[in-house]
Every structure is written in C-alpha cells, then in structure tokens.
PDB file of N, CA and C in Angstrom:
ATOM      1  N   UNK A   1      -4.102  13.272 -15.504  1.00 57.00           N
ATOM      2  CA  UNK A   1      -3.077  12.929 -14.532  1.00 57.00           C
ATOM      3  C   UNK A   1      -3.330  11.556 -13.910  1.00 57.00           C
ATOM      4  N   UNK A   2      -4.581  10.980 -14.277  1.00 66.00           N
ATOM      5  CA  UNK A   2      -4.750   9.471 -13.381  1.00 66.00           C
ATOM      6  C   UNK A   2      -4.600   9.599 -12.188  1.00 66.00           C
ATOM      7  N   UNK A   3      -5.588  10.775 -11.513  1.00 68.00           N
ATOM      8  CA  UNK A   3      -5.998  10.666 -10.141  1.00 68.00           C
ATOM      9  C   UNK A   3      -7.942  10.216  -9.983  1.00 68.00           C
ATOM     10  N   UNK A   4      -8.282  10.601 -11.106  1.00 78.00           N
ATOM     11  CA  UNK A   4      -9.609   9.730 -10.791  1.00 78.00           C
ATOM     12  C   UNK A   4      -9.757   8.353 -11.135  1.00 78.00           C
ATOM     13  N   UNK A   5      -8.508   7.564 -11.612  1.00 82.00           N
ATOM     14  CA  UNK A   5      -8.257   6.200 -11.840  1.00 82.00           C
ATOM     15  C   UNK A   5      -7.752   5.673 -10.750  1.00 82.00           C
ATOM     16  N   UNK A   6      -6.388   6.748 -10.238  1.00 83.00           N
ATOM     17  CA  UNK A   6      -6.335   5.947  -9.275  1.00 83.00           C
ATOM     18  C   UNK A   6      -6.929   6.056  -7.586  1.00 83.00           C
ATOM     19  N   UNK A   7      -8.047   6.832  -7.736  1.00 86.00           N
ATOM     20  CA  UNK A   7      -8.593   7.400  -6.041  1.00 86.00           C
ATOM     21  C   UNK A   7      -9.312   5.786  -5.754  1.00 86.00           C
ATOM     22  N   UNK A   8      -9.954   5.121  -6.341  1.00 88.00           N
ATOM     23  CA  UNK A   8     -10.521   4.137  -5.677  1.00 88.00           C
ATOM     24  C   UNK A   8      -9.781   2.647  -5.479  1.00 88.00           C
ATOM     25  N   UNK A   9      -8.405   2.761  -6.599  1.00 87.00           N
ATOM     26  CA  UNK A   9      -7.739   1.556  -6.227  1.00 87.00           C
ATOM     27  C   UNK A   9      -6.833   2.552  -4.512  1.00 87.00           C
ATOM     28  N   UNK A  10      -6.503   3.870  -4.502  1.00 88.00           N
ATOM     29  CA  UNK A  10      -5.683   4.011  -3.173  1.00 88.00           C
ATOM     30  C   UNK A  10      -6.771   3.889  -2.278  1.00 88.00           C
ATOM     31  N   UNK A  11      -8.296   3.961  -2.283  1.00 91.00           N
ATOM     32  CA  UNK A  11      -8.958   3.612  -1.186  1.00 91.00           C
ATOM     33  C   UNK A  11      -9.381   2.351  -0.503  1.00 91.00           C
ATOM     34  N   UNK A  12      -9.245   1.259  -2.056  1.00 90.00           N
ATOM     35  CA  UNK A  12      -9.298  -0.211  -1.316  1.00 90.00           C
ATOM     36  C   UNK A  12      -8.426  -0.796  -0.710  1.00 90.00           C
ATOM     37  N   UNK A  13      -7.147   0.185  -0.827  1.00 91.00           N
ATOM     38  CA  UNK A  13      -6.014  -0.385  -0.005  1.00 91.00           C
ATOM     39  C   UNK A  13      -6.033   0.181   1.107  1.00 91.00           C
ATOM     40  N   UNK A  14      -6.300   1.419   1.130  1.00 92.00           N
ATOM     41  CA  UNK A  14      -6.222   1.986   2.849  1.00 92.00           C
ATOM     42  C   UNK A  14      -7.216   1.120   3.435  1.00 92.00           C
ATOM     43  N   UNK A  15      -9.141   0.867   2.782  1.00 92.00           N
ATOM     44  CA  UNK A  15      -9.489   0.076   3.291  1.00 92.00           C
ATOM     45  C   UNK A  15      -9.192  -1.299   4.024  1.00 92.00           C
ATOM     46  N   UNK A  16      -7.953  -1.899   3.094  1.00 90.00           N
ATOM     47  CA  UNK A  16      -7.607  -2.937   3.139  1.00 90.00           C
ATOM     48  C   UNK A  16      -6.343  -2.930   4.824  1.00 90.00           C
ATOM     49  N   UNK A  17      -5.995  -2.162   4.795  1.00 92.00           N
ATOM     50  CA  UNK A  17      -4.887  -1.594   5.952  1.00 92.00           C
ATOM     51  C   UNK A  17      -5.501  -1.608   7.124  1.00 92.00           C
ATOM     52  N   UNK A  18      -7.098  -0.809   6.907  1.00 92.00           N
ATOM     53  CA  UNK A  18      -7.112  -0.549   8.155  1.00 92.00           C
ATOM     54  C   UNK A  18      -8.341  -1.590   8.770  1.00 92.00           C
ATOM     55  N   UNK A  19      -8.725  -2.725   7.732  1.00 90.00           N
ATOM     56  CA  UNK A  19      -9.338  -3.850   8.134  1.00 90.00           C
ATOM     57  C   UNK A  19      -8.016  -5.154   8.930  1.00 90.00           C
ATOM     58  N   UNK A  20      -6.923  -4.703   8.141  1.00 90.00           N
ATOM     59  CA  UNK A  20      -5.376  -5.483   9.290  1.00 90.00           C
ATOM     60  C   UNK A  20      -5.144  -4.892  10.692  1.00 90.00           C
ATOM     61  N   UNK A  21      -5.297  -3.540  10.187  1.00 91.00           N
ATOM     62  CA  UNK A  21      -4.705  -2.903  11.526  1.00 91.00           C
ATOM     63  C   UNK A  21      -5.605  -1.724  11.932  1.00 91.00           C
ATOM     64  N   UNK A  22      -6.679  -1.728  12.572  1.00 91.00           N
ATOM     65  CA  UNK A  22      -7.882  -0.872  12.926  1.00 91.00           C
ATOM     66  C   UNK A  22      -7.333   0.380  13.930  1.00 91.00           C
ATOM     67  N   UNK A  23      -6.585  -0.398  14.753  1.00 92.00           N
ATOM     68  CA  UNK A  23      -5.635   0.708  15.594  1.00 92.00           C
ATOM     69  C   UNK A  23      -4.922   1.799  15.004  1.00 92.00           C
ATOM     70  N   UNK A  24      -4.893   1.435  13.817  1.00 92.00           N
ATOM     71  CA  UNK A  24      -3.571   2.528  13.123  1.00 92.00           C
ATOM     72  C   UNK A  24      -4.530   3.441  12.980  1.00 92.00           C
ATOM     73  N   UNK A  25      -3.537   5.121  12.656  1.00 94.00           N
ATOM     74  CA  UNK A  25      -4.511   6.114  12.501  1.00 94.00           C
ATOM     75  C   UNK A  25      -4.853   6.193  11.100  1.00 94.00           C
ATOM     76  N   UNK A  26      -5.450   7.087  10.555  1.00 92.00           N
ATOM     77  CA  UNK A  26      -4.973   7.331   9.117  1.00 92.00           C
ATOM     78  C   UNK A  26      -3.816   7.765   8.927  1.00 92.00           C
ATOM     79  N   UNK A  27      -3.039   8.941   9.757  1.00 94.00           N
ATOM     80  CA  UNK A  27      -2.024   9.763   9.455  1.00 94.00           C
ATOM     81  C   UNK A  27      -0.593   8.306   9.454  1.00 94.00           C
ATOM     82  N   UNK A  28      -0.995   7.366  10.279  1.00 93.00           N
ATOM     83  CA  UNK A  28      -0.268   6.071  10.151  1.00 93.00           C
ATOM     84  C   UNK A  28      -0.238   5.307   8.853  1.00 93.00           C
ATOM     85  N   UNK A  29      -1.007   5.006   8.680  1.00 93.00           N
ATOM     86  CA  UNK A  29      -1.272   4.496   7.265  1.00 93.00           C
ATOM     87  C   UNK A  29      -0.943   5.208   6.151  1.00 93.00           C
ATOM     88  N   UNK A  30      -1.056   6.374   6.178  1.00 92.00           N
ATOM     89  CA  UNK A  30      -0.181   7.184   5.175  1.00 92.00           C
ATOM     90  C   UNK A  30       1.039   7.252   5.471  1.00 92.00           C
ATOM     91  N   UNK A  31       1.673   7.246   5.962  1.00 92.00           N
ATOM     92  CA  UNK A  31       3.175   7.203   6.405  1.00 92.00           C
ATOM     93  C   UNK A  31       3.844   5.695   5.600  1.00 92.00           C
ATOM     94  N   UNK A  32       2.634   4.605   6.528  1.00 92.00           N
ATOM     95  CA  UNK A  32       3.107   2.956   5.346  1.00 92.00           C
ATOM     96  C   UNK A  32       3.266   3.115   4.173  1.00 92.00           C
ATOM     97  N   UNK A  33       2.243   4.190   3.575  1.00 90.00           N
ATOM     98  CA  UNK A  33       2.065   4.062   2.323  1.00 90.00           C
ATOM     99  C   UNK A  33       2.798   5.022   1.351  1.00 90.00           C
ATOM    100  N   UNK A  34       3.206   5.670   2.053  1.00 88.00           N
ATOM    101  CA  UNK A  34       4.222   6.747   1.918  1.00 88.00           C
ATOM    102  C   UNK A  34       5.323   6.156   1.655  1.00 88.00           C
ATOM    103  N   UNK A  35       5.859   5.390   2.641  1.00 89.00           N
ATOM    104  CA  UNK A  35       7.257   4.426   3.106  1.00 89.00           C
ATOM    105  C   UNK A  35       7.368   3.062   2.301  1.00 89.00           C
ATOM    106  N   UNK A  36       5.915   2.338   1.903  1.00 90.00           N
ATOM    107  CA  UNK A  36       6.479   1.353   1.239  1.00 90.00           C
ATOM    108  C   UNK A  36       5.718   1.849  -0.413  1.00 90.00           C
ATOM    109  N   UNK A  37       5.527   2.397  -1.105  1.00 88.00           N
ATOM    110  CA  UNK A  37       5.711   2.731  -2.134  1.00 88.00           C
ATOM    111  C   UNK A  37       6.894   2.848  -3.001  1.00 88.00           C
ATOM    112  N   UNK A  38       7.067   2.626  -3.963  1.00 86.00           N
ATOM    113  CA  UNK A  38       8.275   2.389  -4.890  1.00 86.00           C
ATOM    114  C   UNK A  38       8.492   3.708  -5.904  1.00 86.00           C
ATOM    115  N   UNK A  39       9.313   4.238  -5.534  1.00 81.00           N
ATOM    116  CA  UNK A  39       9.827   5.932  -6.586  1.00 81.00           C
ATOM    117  C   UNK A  39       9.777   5.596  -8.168  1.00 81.00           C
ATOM    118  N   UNK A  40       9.240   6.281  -8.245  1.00 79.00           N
ATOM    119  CA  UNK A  40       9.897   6.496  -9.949  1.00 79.00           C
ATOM    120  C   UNK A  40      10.416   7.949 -10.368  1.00 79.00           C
ATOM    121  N   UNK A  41      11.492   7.839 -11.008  1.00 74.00           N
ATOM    122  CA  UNK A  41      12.329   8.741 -11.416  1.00 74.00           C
ATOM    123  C   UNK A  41      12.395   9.503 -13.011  1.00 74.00           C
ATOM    124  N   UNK A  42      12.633  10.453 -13.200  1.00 69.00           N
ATOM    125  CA  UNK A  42      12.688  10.993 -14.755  1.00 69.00           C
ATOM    126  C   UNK A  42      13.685  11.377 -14.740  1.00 69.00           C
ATOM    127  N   UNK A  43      14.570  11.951 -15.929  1.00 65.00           N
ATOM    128  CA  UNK A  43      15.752  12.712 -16.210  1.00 65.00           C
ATOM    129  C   UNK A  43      15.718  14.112 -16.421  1.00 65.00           C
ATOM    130  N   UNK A  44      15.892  15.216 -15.808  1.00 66.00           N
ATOM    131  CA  UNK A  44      15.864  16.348 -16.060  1.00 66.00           C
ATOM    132  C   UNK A  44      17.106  16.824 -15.917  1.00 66.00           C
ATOM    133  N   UNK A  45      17.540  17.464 -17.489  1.00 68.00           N
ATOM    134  CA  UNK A  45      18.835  17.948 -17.657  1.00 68.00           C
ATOM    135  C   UNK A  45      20.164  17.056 -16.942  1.00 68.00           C
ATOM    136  N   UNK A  46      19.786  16.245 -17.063  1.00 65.00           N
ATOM    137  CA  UNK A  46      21.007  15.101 -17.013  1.00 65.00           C
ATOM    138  C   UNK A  46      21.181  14.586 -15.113  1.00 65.00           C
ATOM    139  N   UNK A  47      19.848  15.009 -14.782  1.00 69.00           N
ATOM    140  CA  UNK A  47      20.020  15.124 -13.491  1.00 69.00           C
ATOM    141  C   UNK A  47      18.473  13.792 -13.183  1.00 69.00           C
ATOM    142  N   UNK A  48      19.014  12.989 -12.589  1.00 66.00           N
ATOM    143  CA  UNK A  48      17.315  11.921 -11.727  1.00 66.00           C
ATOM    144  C   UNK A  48      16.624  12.921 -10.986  1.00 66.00           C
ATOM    145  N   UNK A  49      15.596  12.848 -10.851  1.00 68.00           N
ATOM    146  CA  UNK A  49      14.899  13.278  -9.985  1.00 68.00           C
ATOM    147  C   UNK A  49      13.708  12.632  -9.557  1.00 68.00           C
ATOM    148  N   UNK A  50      13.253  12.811  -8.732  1.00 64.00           N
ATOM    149  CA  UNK A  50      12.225  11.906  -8.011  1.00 64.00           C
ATOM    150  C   UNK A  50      10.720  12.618  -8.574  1.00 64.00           C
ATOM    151  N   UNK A  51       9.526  11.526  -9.283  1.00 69.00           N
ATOM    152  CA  UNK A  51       8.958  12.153 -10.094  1.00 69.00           C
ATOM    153  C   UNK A  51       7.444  11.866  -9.603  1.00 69.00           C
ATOM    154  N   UNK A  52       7.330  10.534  -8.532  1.00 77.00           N
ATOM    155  CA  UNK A  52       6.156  10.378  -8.151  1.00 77.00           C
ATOM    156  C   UNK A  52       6.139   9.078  -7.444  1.00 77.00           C
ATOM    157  N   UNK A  53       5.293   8.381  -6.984  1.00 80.00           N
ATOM    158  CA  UNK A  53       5.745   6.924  -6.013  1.00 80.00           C
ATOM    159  C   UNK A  53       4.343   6.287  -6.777  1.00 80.00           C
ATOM    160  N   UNK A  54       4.957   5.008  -6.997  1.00 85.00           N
ATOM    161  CA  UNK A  54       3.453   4.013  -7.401  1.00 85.00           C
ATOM    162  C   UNK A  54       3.183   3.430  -6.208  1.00 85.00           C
ATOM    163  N   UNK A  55       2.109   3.092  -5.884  1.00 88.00           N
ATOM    164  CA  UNK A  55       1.716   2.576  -4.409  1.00 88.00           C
ATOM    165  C   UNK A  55       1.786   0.851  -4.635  1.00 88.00           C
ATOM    166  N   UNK A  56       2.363   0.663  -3.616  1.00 90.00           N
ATOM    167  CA  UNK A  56       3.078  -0.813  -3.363  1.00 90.00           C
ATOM    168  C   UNK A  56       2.157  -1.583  -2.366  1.00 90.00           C
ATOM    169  N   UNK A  57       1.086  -2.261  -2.522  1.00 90.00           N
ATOM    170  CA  UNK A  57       0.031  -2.739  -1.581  1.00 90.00           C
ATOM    171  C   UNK A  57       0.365  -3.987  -1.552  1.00 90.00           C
ATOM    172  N   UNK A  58       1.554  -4.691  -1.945  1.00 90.00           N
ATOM    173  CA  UNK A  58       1.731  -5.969  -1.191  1.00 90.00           C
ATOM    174  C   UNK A  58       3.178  -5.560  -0.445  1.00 90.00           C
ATOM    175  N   UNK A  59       3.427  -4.675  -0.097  1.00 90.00           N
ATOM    176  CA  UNK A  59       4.907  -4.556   0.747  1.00 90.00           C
ATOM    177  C   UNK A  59       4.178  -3.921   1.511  1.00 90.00           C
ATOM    178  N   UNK A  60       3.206  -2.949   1.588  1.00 91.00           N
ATOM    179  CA  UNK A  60       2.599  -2.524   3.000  1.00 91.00           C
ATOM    180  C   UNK A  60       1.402  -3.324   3.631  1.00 91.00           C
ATOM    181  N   UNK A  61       0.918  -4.662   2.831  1.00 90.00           N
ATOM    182  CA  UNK A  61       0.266  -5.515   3.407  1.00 90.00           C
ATOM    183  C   UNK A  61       1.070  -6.660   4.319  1.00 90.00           C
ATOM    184  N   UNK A  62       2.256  -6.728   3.572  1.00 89.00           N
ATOM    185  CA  UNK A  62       3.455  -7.544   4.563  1.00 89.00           C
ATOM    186  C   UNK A  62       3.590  -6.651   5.576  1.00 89.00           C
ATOM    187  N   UNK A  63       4.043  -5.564   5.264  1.00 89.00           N
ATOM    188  CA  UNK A  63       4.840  -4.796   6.390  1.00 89.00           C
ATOM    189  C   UNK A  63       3.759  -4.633   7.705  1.00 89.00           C
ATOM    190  N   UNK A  64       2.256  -4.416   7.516  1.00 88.00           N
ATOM    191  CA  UNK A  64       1.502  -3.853   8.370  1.00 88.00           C
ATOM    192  C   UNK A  64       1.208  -5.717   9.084  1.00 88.00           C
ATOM    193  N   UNK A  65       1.133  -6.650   8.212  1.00 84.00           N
ATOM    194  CA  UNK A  65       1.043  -8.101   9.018  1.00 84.00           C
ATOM    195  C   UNK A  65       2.347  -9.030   9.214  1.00 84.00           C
ATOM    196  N   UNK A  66       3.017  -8.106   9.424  1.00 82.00           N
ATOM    197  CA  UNK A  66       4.482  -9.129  10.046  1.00 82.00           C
ATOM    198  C   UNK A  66       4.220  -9.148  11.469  1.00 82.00           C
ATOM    199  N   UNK A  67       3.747  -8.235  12.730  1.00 60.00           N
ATOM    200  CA  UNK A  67       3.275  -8.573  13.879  1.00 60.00           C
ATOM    201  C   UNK A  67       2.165  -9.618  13.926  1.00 60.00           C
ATOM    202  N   UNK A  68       1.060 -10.200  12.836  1.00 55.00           N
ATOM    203  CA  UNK A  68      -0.096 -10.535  13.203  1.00 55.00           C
ATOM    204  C   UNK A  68       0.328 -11.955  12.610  1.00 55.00           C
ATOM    205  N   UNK A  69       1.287 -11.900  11.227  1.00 48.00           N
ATOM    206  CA  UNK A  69       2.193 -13.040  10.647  1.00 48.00           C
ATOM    207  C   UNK A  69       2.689 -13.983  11.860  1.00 48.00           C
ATOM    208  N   UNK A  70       3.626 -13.494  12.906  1.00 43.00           N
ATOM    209  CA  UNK A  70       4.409 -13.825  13.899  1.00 43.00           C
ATOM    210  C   UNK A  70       3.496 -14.594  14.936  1.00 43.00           C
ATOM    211  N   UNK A  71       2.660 -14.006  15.496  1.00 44.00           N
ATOM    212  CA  UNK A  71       1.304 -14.485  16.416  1.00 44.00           C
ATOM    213  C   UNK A  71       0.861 -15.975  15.718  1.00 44.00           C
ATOM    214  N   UNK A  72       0.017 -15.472  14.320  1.00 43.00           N
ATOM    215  CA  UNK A  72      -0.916 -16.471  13.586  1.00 43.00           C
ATOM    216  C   UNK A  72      -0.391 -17.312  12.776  1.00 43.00           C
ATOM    217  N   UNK A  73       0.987 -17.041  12.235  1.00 41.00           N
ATOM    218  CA  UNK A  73       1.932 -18.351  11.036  1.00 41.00           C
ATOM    219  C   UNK A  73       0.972 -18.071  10.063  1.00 41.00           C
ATOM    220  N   UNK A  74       0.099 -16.849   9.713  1.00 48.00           N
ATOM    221  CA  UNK A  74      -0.671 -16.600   8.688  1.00 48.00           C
ATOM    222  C   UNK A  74      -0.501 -15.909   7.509  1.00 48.00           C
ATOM    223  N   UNK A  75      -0.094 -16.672   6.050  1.00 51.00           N
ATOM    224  CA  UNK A  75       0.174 -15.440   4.879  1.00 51.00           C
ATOM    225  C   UNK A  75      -0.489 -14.742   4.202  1.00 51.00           C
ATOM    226  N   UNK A  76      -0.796 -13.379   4.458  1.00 54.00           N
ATOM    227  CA  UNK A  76      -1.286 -12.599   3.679  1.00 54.00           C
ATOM    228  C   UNK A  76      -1.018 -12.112   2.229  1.00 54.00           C
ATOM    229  N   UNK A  77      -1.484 -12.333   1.791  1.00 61.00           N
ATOM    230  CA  UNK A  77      -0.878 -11.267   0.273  1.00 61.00           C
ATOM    231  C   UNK A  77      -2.082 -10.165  -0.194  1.00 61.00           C
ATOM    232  N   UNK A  78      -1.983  -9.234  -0.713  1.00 60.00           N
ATOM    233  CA  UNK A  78      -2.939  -8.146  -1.242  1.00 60.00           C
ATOM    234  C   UNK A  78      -3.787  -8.461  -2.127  1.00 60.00           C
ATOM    235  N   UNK A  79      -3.663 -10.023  -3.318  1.00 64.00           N
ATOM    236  CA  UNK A  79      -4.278 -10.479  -4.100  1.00 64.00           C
ATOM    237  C   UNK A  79      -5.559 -11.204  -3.275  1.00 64.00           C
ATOM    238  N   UNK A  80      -4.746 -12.190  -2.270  1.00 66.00           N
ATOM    239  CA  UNK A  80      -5.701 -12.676  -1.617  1.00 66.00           C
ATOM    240  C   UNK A  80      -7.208 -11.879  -0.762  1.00 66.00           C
ATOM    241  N   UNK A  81      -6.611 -11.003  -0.138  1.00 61.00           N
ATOM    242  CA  UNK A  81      -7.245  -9.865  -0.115  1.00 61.00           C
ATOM    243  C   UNK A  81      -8.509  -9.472  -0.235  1.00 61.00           C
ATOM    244  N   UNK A  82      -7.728  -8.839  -1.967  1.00 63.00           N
ATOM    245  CA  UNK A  82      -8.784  -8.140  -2.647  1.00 63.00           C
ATOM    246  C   UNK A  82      -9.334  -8.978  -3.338  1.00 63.00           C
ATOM    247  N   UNK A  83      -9.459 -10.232  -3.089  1.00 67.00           N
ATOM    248  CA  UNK A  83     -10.544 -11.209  -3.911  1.00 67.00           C
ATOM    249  C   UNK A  83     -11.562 -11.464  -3.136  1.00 67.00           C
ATOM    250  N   UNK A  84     -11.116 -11.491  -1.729  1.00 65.00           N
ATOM    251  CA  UNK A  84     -11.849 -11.568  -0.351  1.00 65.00           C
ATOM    252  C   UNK A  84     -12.716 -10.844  -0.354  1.00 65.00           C
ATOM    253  N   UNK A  85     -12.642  -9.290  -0.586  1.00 62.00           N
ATOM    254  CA  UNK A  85     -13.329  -8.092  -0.485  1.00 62.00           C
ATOM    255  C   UNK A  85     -13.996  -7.942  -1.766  1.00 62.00           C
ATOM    256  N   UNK A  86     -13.669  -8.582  -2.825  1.00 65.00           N
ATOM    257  CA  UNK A  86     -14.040  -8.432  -3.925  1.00 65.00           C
ATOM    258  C   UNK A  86     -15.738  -9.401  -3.920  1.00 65.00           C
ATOM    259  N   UNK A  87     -15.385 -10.702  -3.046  1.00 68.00           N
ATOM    260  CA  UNK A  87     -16.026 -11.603  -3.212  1.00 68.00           C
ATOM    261  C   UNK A  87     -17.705 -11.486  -2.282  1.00 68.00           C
ATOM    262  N   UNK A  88     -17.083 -10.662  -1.346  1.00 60.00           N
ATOM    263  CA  UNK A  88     -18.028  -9.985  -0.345  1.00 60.00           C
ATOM    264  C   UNK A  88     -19.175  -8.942  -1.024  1.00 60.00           C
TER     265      UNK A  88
END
C-alpha cells in the first residue's frame, strides 16, 4: 500500500510545519494537511469517487507562511526547505 514509503516523507513535512509554525497543534497541522492535499479519484461503476489525497507540501508550506510571508517579504518553498534540513 506505500505506507512504509510514505511515513517518513509525511513526517518531514509535519516536521517541516511545525518548525514554521510551533504554535500549531498537531490536530492543526493535520487539518492543513488534510485541507491542502490534492484528491485523487477512480471510476467505480461509472461513478468518481474519491480514492485517497497525495500530500501537497508546497501549498501547505505557503498556506502555513502567508502570515510570516506578510511580516518578513520572505519566500518559502518546501524544496528550499528540505535542502535546509537535508543539509543540517
């Protein structure tokens, strides 16, 4: 099912969330990540249905630094990021 592939890329992003926004809870951060994730759909019996969400870590890295964007005139992106954390 590609849940032990994907448990450590969804943890460098929550990591990554809650090094932006320390205040947030977890149950917050799941909600972002919940909310900015992108659906994917299958066809069953001629009908869409909603089949699973790929996680979207540069729309909830915008979304969680558009308050800190506004303050600092600072652009974040998720690449930048995780090269940061990578580099550490």
């Amino acid at each position: 099912s590609g849940t032990s592939q994907a448990a450590p890329y969804v943890s460098k992003v929550f990591a990554l969330l809650k090094g932006l926004a320390p205040e947030k809870t977890s149950e917050e951060l799941l909600a972002l990540v919940q909310k900015t994730a992108t659906p994917t759909l299958y066809s069953a019996q001629s009908q869409m249905k909603l089949q699973s969400r790929i996680l979207n870590p540069e729309v909830a890295i915008q979304e969680i630094t558009s308050g800190i964007q506004s303050e600092s005139h600072a652009t974040v992106s998720f690449k930048s990021l995780l090269q940061k954390t990578l580099d550490e």
